[in-house]
Short mmCIF file of C-alpha atoms in Angstrom, two decimals:
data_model
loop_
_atom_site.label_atom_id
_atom_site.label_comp_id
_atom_site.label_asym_id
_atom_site.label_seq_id
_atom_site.Cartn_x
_atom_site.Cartn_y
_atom_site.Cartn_z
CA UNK A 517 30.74 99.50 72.98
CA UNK A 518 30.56 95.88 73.05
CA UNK A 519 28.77 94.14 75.73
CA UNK A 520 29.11 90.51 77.75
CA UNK A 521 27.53 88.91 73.90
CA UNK A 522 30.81 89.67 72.25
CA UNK A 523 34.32 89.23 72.43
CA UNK A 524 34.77 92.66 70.79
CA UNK A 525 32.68 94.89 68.86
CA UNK A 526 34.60 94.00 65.41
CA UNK A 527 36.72 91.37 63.91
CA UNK A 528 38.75 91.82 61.16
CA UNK A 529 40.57 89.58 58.87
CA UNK A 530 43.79 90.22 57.08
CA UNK A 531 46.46 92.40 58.13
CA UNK A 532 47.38 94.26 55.14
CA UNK A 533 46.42 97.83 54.27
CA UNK A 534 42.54 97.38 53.91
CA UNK A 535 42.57 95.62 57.16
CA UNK A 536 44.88 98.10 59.22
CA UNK A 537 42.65 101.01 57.51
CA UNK A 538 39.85 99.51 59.12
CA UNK A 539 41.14 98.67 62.33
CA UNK A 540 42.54 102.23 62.66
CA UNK A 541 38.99 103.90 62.19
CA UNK A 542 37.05 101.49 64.45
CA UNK A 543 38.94 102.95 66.95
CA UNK A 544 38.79 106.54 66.24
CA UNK A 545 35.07 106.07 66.34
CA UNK A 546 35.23 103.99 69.48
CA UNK A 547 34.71 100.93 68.37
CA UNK A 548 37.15 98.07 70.18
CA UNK A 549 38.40 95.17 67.55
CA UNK A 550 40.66 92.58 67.39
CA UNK A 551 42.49 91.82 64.12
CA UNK A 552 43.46 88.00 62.83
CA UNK A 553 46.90 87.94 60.29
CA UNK A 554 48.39 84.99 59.36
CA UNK A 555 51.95 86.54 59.03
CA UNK A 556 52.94 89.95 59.98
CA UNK A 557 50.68 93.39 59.31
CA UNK A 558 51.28 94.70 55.52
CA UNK A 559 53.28 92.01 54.51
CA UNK A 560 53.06 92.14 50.78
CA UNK A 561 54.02 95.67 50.87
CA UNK A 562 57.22 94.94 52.51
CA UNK A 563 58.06 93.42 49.19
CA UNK A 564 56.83 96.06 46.88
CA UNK A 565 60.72 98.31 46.33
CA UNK A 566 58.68 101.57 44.64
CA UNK A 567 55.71 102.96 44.87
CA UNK A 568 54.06 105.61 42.31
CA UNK A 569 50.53 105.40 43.63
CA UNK A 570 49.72 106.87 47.14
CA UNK A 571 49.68 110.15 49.20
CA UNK A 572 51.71 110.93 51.27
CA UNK A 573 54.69 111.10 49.93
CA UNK A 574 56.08 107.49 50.24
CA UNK A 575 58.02 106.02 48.04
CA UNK A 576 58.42 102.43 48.58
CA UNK A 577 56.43 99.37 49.85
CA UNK A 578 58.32 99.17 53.35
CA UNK A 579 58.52 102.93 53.89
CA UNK A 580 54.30 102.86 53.80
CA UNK A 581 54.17 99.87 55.76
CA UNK A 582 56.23 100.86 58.14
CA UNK A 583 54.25 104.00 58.90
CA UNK A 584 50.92 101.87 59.04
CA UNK A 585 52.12 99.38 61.03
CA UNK A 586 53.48 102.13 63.54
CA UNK A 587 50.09 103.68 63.55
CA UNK A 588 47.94 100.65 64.24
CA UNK A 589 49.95 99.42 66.64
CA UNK A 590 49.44 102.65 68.77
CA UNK A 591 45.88 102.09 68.56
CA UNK A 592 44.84 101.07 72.18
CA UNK A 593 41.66 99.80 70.96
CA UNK A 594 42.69 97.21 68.15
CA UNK A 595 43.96 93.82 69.80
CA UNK A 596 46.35 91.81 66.98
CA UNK A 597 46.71 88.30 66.86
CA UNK A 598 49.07 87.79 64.62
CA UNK A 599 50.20 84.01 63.45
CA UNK A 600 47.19 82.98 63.14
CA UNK A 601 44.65 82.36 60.47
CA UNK A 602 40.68 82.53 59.95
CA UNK A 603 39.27 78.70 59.03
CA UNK A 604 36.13 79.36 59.33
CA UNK A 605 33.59 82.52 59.39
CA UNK A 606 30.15 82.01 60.02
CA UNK A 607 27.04 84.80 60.48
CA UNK A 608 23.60 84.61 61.46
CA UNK A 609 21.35 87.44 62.88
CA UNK A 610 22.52 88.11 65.92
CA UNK A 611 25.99 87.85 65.41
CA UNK A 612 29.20 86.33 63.37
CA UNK A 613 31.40 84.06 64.50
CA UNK A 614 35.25 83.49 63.41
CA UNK A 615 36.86 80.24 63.81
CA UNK A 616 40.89 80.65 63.75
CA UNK A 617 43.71 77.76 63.95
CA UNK A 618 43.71 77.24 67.61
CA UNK A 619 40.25 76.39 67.71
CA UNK A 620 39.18 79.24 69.50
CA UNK A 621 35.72 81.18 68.02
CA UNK A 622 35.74 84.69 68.34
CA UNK A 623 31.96 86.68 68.45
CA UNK A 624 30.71 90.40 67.29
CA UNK A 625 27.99 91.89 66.09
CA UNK A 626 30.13 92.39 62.54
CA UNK A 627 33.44 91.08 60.69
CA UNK A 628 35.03 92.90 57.73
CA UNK A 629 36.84 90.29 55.84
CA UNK A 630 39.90 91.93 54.34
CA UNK A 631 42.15 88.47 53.43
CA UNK A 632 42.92 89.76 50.30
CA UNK A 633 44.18 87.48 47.39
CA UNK A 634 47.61 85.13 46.62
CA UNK A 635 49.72 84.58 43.52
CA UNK A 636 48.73 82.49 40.86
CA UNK A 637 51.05 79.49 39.69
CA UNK A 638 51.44 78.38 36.12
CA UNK A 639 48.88 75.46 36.66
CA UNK A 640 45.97 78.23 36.90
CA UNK A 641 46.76 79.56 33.95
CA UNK A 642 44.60 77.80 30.72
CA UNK A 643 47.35 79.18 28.66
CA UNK A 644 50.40 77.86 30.11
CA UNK A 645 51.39 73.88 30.22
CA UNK A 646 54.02 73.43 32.99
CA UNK A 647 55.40 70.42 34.61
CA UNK A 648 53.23 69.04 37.15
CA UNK A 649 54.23 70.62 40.73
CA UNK A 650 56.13 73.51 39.02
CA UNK A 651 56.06 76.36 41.32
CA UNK A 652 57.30 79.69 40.36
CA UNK A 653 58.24 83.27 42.36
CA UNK A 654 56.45 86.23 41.26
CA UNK A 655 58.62 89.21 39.68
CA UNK A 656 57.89 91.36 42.88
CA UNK A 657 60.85 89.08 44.91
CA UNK A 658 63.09 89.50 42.21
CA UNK A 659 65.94 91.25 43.55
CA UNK A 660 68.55 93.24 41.64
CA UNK A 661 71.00 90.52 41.73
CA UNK A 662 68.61 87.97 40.25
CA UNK A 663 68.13 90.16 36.92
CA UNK A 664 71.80 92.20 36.32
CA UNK A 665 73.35 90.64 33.04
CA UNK A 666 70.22 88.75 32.63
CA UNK A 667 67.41 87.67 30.56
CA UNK A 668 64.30 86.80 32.89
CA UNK A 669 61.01 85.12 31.27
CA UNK A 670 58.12 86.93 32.98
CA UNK A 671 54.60 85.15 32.00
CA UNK A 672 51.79 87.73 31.70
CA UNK A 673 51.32 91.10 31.19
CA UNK A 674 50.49 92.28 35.28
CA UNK A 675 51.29 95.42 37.02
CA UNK A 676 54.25 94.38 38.88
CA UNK A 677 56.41 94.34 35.61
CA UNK A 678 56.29 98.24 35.72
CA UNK A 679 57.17 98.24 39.58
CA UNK A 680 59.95 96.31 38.76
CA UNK A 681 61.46 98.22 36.52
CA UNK A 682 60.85 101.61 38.41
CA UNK A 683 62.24 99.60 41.41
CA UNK A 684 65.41 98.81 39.15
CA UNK A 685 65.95 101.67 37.21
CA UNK A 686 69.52 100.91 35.76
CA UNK A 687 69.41 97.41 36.37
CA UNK A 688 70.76 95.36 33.09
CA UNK A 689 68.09 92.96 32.39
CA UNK A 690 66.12 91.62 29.56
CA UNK A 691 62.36 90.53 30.08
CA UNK A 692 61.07 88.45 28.15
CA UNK A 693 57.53 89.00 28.67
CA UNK A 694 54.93 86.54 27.15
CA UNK A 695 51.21 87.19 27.72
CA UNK A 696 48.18 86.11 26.39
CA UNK A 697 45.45 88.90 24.41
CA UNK A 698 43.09 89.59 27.67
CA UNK A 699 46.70 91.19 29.30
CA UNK A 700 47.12 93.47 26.29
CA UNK A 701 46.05 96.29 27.89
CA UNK A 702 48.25 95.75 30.68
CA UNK A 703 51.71 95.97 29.11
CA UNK A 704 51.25 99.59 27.66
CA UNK A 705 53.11 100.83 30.50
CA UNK A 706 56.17 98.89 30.24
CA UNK A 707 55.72 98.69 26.01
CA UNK A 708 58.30 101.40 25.58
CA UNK A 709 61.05 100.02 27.87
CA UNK A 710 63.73 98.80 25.99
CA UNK A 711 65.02 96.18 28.34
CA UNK A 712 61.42 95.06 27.74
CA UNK A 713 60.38 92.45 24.49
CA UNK A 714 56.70 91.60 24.15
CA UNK A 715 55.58 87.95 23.53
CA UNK A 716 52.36 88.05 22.34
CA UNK A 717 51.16 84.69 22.74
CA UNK A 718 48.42 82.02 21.82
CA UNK A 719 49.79 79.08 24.56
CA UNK A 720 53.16 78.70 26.33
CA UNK A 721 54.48 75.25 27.11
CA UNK A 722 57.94 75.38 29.77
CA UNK A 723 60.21 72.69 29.24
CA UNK A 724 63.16 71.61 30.73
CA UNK A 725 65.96 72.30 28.66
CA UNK A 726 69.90 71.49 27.95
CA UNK A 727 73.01 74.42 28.68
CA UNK A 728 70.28 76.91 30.43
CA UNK A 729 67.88 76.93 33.29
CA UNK A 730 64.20 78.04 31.29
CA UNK A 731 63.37 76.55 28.12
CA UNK A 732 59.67 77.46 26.51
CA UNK A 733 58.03 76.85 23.24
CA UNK A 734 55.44 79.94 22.83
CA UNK A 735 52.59 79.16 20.27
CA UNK A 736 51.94 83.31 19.01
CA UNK A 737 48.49 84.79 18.43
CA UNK A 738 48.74 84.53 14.43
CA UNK A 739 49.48 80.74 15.26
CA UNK A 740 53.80 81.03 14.69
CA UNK A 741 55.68 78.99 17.40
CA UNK A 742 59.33 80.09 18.45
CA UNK A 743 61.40 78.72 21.19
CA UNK A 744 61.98 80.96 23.93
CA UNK A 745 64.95 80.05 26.36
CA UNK A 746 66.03 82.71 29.74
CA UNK A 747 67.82 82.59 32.87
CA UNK A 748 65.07 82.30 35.25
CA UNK A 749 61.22 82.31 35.03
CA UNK A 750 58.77 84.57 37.59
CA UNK A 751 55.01 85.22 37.35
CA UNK A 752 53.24 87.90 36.48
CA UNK A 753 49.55 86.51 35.88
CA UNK A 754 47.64 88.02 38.56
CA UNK A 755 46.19 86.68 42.18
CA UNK A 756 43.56 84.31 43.59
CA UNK A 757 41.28 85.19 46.21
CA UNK A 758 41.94 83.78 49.52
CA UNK A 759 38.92 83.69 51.36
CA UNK A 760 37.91 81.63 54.27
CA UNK A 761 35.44 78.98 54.47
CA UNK A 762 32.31 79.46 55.86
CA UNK A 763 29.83 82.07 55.21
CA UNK A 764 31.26 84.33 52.60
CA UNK A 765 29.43 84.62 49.32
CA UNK A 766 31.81 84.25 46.55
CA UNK A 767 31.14 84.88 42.42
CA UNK A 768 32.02 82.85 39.75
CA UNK A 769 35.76 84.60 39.97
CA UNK A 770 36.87 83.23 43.26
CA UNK A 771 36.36 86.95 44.54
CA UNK A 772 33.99 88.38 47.18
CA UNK A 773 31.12 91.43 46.05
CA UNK A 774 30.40 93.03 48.85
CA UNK A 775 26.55 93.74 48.13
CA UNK A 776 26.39 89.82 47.84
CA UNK A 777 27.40 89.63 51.71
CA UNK A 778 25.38 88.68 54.58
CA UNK A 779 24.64 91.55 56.32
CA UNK A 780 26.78 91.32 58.86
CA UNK A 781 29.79 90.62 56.89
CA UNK A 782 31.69 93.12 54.96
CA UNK A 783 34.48 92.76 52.48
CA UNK A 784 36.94 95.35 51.94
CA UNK A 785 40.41 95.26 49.90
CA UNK A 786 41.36 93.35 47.37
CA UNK A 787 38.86 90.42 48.09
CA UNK A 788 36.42 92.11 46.04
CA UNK A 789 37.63 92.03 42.72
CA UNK A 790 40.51 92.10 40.58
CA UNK A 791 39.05 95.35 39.67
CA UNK A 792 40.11 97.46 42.93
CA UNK A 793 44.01 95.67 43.33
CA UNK A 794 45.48 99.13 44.73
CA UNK A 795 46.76 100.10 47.47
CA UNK A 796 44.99 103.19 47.33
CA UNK A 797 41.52 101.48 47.19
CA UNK A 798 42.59 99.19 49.68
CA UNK A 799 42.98 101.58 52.68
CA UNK A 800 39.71 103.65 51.53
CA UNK A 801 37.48 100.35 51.33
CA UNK A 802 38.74 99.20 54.85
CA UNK A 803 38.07 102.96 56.27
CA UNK A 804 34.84 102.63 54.42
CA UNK A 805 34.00 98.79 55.90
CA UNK A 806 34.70 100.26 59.46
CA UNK A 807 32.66 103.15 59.29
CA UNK A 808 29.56 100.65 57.70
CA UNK A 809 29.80 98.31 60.69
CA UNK A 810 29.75 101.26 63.08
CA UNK A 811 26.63 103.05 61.63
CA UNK A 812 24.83 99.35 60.95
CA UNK A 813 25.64 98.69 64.80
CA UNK A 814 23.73 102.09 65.62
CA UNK A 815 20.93 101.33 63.24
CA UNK A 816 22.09 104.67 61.30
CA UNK A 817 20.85 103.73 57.49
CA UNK A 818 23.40 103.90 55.11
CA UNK A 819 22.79 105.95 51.95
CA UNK A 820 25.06 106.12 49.16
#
């Protein structure tokens, strides 16, 4: 399909499921495409230990990436280059143009942008005061032997506390989990665990602290303080988009709407909001995103 203009009919960036998903229907509708991942495909669900969310039947983060991975790499059609990162995407009306690390510029008629998003750190949060350069895991790379026999501080109120404790099931832990009132509705589905206590909070200042490793002083939402002091301390509080430069339209959120886009750029995956962060969504948008570039290429209009 794509002609001496182009080096392929399709680039796609990000490797995880949203990009795969696309990559994989490009080519069953002909379409060649090469795909640009910084680190290896599906990376983030290698780390996920349980999954409660997809078809198929799988059951954990590796098990599903395994099987995608196995799948796109079969596909004849999709070229990988893998290692390397998008620094600049640019689009005009002939074509779009993708800078990556190397300084090499790839061409096509479209790109779906599928870079997905990256943990936040204490400093992002308005609600937390940390020591300057404080860097923190998320509770997804907590293994079992980081929480048995102990009491872990997890700050906010995001999904991955639930996946964790599915994931660890008779794991002896205590989380202590401190969130402000926008994650309230996030916690209902860990609010009945009893290795779980809720910290309803107003502001959190960490601290460093005498005879054990985390040390906080939590200000509560009636205004009470307490001092809160755990084992170790791992994030919760959500993701940032991670976007390239260049000519992406982003909101006031750091995230990407897709009906904002240039026309030849289309985002799929968790890029466009913090609305759709699923894995389920994320392989239907990039099937979606393919399937939009190869009707737009063919001048078929596309009707909701």
């Amino acid at each position: 399909m794509a002609d001496a203009l182009y080096d392929t009919d399709l680039i796609i960036t990000g490797g995880g499921p949203a990009g795969c998903a696309a990559a994989r229907m490009a080519a069953s509708v002909g379409m060649r495409s090469i795909l640009v991942e910084p680190d290896r495909l599906c990376r983030n669900l290698y780390r996920i230990p349980a999954l409660n969310n997809v078809l198929g039947g799988h059951t954990s983060g590796p098990e599903l990436a395994d099987s995608i991975v196995a799948e796109l790499k079969s596909t004849e059609l999709c070229r990988l280059e893998l290692g390397r990162h998008v620094t600049e995407l640019r689009a005009d009306d002939v074509h779009v143009t993708v800078t990556v690390d190397t300084g090499v510029r790839l061409t096509a008629p479209y790109v779906i942008a599928a870079t997905g998003v990256g943990p936040l750190q204490p400093r992002d949060a308005t609600w937390i005061t940390a020591p300057d350069g404080l860097t923190l895991p998320p509770l997804w790379q907590a293994e079992a032997d980081d929480a048995e026999g102990r009491t872990l501080l997890v700050l906010g109120g995001d999904r991955p506390i639930g996946t964790f404790l599915r994931a660890h099931p008779t794991t002896g832990t205590r989380l202590l989990v401190a969130y402000p009132a926008v994650d309230e509705y996030k916690i209902e589905e860990v609010r009945e665990d009893p290795r779980v206590t809720l910290l309803p909070v107003e502001h959190l200042t960490l601290r460093p602290a005498e005879g054990t490793p985390v040390s906080a002083e939590a200000v509560g939402q009636d205004g009470s303080r307490r001092t809160i002091t755990a084992h170790a301390a791992y994030l919760s509080i959500g993701n940032a988009p991670t976007a390239p430069s260049g000519d992406l339209t982003r909101g006031v959120d750091g995230y990407c709407p897709p009906t904002d886009q240039h026309p030849r750029v289309i985002v799929a995956g968790d890029l466009r909001s913090a609305r759709f962060q699923r894995i389920m969504t994320a392989l239907g948008s990039g099937s979606e995103a393919a399937l939009h570039a190869y009707y737009a290429a063919r001048d078929v209009p596309i009707k909701d």
